[in-house]
Coordinates of C-alpha atoms in Angstrom, one line a residue:
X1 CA 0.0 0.0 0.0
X2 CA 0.9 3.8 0.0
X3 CA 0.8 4.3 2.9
X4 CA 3.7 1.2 3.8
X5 CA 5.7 2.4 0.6
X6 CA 5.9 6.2 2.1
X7 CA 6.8 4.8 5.7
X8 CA 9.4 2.6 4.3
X9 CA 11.4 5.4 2.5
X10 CA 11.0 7.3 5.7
X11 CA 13.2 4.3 7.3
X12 CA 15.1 4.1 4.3
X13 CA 16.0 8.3 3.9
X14 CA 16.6 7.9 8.3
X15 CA 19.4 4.5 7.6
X16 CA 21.0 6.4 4.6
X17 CA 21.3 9.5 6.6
X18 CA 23.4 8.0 9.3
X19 CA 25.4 5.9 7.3
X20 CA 29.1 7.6 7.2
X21 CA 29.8 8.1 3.7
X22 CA 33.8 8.3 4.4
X23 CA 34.0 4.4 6.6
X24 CA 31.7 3.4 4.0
X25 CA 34.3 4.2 0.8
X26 CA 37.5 3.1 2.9
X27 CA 35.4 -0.4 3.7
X28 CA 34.6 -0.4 -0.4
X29 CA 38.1 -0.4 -1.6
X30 CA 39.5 -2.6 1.1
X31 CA 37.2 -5.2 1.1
X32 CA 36.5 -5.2 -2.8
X33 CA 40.1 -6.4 -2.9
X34 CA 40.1 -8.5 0.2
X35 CA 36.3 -10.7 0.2
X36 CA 35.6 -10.4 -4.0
X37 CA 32.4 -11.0 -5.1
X38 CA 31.0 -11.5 -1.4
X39 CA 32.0 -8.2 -0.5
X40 CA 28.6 -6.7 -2.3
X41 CA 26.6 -9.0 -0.2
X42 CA 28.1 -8.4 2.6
X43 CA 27.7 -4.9 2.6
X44 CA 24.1 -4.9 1.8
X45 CA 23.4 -6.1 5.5
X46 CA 26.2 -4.1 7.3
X47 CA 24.4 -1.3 5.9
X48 CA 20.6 -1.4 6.3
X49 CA 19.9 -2.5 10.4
X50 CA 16.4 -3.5 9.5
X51 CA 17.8 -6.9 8.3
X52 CA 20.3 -7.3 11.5
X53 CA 19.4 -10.4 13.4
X54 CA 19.5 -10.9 17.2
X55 CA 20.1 -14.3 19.2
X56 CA 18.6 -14.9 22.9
X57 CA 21.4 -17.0 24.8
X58 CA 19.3 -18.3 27.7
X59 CA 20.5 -17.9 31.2
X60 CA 20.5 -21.2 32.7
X61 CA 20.6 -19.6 36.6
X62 CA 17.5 -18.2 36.2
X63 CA 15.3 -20.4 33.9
X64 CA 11.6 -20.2 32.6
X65 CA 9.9 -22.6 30.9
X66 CA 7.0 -19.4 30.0
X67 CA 10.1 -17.5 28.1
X68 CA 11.0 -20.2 25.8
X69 CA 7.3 -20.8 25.2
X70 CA 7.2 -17.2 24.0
X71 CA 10.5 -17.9 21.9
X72 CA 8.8 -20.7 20.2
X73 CA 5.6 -18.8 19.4
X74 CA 7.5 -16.0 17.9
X75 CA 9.4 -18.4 15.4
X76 CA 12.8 -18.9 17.5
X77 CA 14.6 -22.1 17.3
X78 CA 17.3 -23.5 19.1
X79 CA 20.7 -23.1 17.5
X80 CA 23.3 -25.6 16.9
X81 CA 21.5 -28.3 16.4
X82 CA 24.5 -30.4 13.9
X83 CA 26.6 -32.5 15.3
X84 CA 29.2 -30.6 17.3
X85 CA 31.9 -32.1 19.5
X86 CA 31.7 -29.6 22.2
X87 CA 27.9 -28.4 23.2
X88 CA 27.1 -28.8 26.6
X89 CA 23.3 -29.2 27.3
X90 CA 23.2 -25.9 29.4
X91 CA 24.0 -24.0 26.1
X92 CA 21.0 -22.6 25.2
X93 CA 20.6 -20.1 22.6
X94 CA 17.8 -19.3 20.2
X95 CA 17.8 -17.4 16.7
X96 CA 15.1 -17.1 13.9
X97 CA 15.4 -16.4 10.0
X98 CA 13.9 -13.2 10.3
X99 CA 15.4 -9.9 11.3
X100 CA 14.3 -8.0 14.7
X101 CA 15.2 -8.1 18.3
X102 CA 13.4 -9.8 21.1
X103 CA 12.9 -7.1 23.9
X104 CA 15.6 -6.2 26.2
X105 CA 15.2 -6.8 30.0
X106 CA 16.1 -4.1 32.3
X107 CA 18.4 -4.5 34.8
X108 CA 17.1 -5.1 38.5
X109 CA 19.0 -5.0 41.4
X110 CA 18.9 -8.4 43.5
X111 CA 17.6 -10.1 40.3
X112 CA 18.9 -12.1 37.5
X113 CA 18.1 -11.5 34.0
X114 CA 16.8 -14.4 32.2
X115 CA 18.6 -13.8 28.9
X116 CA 21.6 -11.9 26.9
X117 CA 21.0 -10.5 23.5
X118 CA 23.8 -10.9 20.8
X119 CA 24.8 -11.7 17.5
X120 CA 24.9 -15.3 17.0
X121 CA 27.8 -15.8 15.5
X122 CA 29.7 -14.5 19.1
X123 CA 29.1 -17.7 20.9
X124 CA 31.7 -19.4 17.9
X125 CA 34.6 -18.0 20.2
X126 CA 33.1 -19.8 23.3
X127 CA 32.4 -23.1 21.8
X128 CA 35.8 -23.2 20.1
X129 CA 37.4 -22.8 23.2
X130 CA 35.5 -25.6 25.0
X131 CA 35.9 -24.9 28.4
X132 CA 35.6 -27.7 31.2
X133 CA 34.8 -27.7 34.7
X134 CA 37.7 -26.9 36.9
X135 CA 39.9 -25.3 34.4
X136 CA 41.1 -22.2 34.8
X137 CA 40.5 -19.6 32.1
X138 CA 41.2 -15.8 31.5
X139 CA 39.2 -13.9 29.6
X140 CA 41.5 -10.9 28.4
X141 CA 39.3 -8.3 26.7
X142 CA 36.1 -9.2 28.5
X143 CA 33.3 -6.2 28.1
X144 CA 31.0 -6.1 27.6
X145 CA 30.6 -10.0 28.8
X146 CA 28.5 -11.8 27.0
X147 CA 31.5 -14.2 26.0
X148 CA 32.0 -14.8 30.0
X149 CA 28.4 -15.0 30.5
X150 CA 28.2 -17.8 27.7
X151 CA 31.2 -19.5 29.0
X152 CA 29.4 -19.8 32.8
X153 CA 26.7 -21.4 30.6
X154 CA 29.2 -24.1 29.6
X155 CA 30.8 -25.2 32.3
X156 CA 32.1 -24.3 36.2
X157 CA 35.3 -23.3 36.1
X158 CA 38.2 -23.5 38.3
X159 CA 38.3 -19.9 38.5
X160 CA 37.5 -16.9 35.5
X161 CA 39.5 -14.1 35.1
X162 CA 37.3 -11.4 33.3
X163 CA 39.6 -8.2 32.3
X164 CA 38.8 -5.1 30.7
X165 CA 41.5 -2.3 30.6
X166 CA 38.8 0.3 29.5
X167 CA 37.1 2.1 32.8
X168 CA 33.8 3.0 31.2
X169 CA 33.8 -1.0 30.0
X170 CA 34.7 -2.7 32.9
X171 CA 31.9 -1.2 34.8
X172 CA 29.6 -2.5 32.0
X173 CA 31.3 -5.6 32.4
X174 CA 30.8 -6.3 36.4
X175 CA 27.4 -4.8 35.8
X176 CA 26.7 -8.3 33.0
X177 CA 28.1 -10.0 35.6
X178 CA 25.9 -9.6 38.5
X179 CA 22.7 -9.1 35.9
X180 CA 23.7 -13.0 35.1
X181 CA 25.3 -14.7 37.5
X182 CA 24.2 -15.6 40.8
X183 CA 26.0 -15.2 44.1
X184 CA 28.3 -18.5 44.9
X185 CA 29.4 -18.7 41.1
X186 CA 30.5 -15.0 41.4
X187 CA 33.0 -15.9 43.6
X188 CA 34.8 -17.9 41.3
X189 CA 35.0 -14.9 39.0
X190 CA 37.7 -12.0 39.3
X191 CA 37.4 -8.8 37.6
X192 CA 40.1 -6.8 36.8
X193 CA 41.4 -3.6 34.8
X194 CA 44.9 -4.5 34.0
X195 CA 46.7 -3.6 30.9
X196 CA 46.2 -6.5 28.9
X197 CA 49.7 -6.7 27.0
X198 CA 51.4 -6.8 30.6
X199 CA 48.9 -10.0 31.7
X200 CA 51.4 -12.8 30.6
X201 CA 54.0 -11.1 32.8
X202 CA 51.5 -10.7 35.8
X203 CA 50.2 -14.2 35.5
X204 CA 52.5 -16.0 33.7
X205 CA 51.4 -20.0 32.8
X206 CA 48.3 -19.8 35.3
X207 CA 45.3 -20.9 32.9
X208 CA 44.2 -23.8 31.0
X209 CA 42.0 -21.5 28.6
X210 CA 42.3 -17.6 27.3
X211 CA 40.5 -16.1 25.1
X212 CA 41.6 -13.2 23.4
X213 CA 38.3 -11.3 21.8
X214 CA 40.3 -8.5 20.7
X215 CA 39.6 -4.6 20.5
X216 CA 38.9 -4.4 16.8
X217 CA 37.8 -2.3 13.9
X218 CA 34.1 -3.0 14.4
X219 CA 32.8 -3.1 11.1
X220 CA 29.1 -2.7 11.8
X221 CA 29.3 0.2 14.2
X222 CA 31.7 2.0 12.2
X223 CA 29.1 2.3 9.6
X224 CA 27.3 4.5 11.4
X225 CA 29.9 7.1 13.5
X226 CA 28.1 9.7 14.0
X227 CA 30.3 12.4 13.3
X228 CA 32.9 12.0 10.8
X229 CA 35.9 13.6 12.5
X230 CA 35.0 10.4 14.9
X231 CA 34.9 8.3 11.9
X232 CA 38.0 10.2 10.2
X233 CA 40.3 9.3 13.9
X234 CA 39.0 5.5 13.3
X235 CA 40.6 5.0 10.0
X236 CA 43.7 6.7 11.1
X237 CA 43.9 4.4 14.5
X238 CA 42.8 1.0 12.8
X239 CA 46.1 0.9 11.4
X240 CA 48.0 1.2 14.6
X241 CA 45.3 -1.9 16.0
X242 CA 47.3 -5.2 14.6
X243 CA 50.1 -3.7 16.4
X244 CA 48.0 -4.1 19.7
X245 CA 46.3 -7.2 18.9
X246 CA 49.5 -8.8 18.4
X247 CA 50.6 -7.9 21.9
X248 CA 47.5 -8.5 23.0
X249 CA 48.0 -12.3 22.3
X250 CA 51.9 -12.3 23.1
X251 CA 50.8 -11.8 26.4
X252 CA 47.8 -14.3 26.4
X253 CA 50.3 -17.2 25.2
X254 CA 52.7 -16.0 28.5
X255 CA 49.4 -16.4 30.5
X256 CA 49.2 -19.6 29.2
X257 CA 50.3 -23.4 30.5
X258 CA 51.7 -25.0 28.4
X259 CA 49.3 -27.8 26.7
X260 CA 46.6 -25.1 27.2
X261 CA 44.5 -23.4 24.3
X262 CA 43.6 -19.9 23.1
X263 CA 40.9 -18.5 20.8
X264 CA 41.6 -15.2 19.2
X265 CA 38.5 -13.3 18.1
X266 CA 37.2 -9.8 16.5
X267 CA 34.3 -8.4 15.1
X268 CA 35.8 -7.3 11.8
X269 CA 36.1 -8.7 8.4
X270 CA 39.3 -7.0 8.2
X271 CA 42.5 -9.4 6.9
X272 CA 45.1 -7.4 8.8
X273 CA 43.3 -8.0 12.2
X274 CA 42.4 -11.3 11.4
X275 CA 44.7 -13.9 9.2
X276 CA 47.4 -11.6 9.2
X277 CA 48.0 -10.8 13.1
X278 CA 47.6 -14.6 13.4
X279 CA 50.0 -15.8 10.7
X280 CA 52.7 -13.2 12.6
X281 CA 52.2 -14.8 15.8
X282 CA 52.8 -18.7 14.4
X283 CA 55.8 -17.1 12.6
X284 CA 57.4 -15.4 15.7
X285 CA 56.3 -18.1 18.6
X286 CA 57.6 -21.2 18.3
X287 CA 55.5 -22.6 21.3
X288 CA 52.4 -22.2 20.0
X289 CA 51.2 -24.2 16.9
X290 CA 47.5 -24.0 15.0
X291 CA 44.7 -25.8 16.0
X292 CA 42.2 -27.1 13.1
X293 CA 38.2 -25.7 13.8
X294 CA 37.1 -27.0 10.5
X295 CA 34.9 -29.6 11.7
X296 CA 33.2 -27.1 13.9
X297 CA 32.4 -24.9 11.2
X298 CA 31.0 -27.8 9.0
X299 CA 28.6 -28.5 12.3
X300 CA 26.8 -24.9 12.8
X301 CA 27.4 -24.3 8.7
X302 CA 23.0 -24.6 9.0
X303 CA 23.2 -21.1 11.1
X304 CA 26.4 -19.2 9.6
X305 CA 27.8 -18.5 6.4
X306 CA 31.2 -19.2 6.3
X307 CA 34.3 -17.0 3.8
X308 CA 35.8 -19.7 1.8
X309 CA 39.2 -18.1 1.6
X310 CA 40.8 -19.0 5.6
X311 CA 42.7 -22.2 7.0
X312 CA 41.9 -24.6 8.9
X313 CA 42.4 -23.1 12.3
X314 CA 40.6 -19.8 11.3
X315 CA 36.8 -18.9 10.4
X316 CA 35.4 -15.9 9.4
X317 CA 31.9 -15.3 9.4
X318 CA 30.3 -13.0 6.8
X319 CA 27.1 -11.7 7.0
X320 CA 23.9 -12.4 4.8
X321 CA 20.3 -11.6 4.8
X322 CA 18.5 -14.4 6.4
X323 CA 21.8 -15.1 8.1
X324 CA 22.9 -11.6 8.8
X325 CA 25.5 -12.8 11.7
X326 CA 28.7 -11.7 12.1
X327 CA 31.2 -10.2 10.9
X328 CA 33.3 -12.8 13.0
X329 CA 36.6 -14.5 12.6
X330 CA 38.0 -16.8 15.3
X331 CA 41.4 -18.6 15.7
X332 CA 42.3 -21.4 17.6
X333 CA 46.2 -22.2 18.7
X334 CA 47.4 -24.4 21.2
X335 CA 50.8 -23.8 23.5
X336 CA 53.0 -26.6 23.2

């Protein structure tokens, strides 16, 4: 009708408004070169939010049988339903084909939230890393903590080490926290606002598990900086970022014993972030070697849409309508 037509060009002059024209050309021209043909696919979703998709990761400490009846009337389904190695029971997250977001709870003092809200395609960190009970893991760039969050849903650890450098996102962080996790479990968990690159030195082979979910280029916010000298500072820092993320897991592999694992993550489809900050660290550290995530990428390949060009110890998720999740690329090494 009309009436639908005029409202959606509304929507449509509002999104093109606040897309910034200058991140927009410098993604263009670097990831024409880098993605190819999917790039054009790609960027249809980054740019129009009314296709995003949200996942509800249930929260196993406080459960309701009424909320995933909801869920199921509004066309959610449980996600990763193929046949992965590592998916414990109390992983519980639900996504639909369409786009929209399931309302968000407020936070309540005293009272746990049933459910986090995220993209999908974030949990891939968590279920490459496959934490047990009783291990020991550090989370090294934790806010705003969904990833921890998702973790606790895995498994009891040892003890979790959630940092955040950042002071405005480490209040966020313990905030998640206490929104999710209830009060005996929260003892297990230490929060802390160290530098990140100096971790390995502080805590030098004293977990089982890191994972790295580094400060990146994040390709879907970026679309939309709101002013463009903010946006013009962005482009001029990304280049300083593999530089950091490098460190960033230097440090992780000090923090790590020896036999233990590491996931390295970010939000960006960027190759010097991703493949290339990886392929520097197997070329420099001789203790760590590459650990193949191929056969979990086969198992959720239902849900995510997977770039064809990466190894075998590396995924990269690229966004597409229907399965707009991501962008997300994930690593896996191991400390020999």
């Amino acid at each position: 009708s009309l009436i639908s037509l005029k409202l959606e060009n509304e929507i449509k002059g509002k999104l093109e408004k606040r897309i910034c024209q200058v991140v927009l050309d410098h993604f263009e021209k670097q990831y024409t070169t880098e993605l190819g043909d999917t790039w054009a696919s790609v960027r249809d979703v980054l740019t129009y939010p009314l296709c995003w998709q949200y996942a509800v990761l249930l929260n196993k400490f406080s459960q309701s049988a009424e909320l995933e009846n909801t869920l199921h009337m509004r066309g959610y389904l449980p996600a990763f339903q193929g046949p992965l190695l590592y998916r414990p029971a109390s992983l519980n997250c639900y996504i639909r084909r369409t786009p929209g977001r399931f309302p968000a709870q407020k936070h309540q003092a005293g009272k746990l939230k049933q459910y986090y809200l995220l993209n999908a395609a974030s949990l891939l960190p968590v279920l490459a890393l496959e934490v047990k009970d009783g291990e020991d893991v550090l989370d090294l760039c934790a806010a705003p903590g969904g990833k921890s969050v998702a973790m606790l849903q895995c498994a009891y650890p040892g003890q979790l080490h959630c940092n955040e450098y950042d002071d405005l996102r480490s209040r966020w962080l313990k905030q998640t926290i206490e929104s999710f996790i209830p009060d005996p479990l929260i003892n297990l968990i230490t929060v802390s606002k160290l530098d990140g690159r100096q971790m390995g030195d502080l805590k030098p082979e004293l977990y089982d598990k890191v994972l790295v979910d580094a400060p990146c280029s994040n390709d879907r916010s970026w679309l939309f900086s709101s002013d463009i000298q903010q946006a013009m500072l962005r482009l001029i820092q990304r280049k300083e970022l593999s530089s950091l993320q490098f460190q960033l897991l230097r440090s992780a592999i000090k923090a790590l014993r020896p036999g233990g694992s590491l996931v390295y993550s970010t939000c960006t489809l960027s190759k010097s972030e991703n493949s290339d900050v990886i392929d520097l660290i197997l070329n420099s550290c001789s203790n760590v070697m590459p650990v193949d995530i191929s056969e979990m990428a086969k198992a959720v390949s239902q849900e995510f849409t997977f770039f064809s060009g990466t190894q075998q110890h590396e995924l990269l998720v690229v966004p597409e309508k229907g399965r707009a999740w991501g962008p997300m690329y994930v690593a896996k090494l191991k400390k020999i």
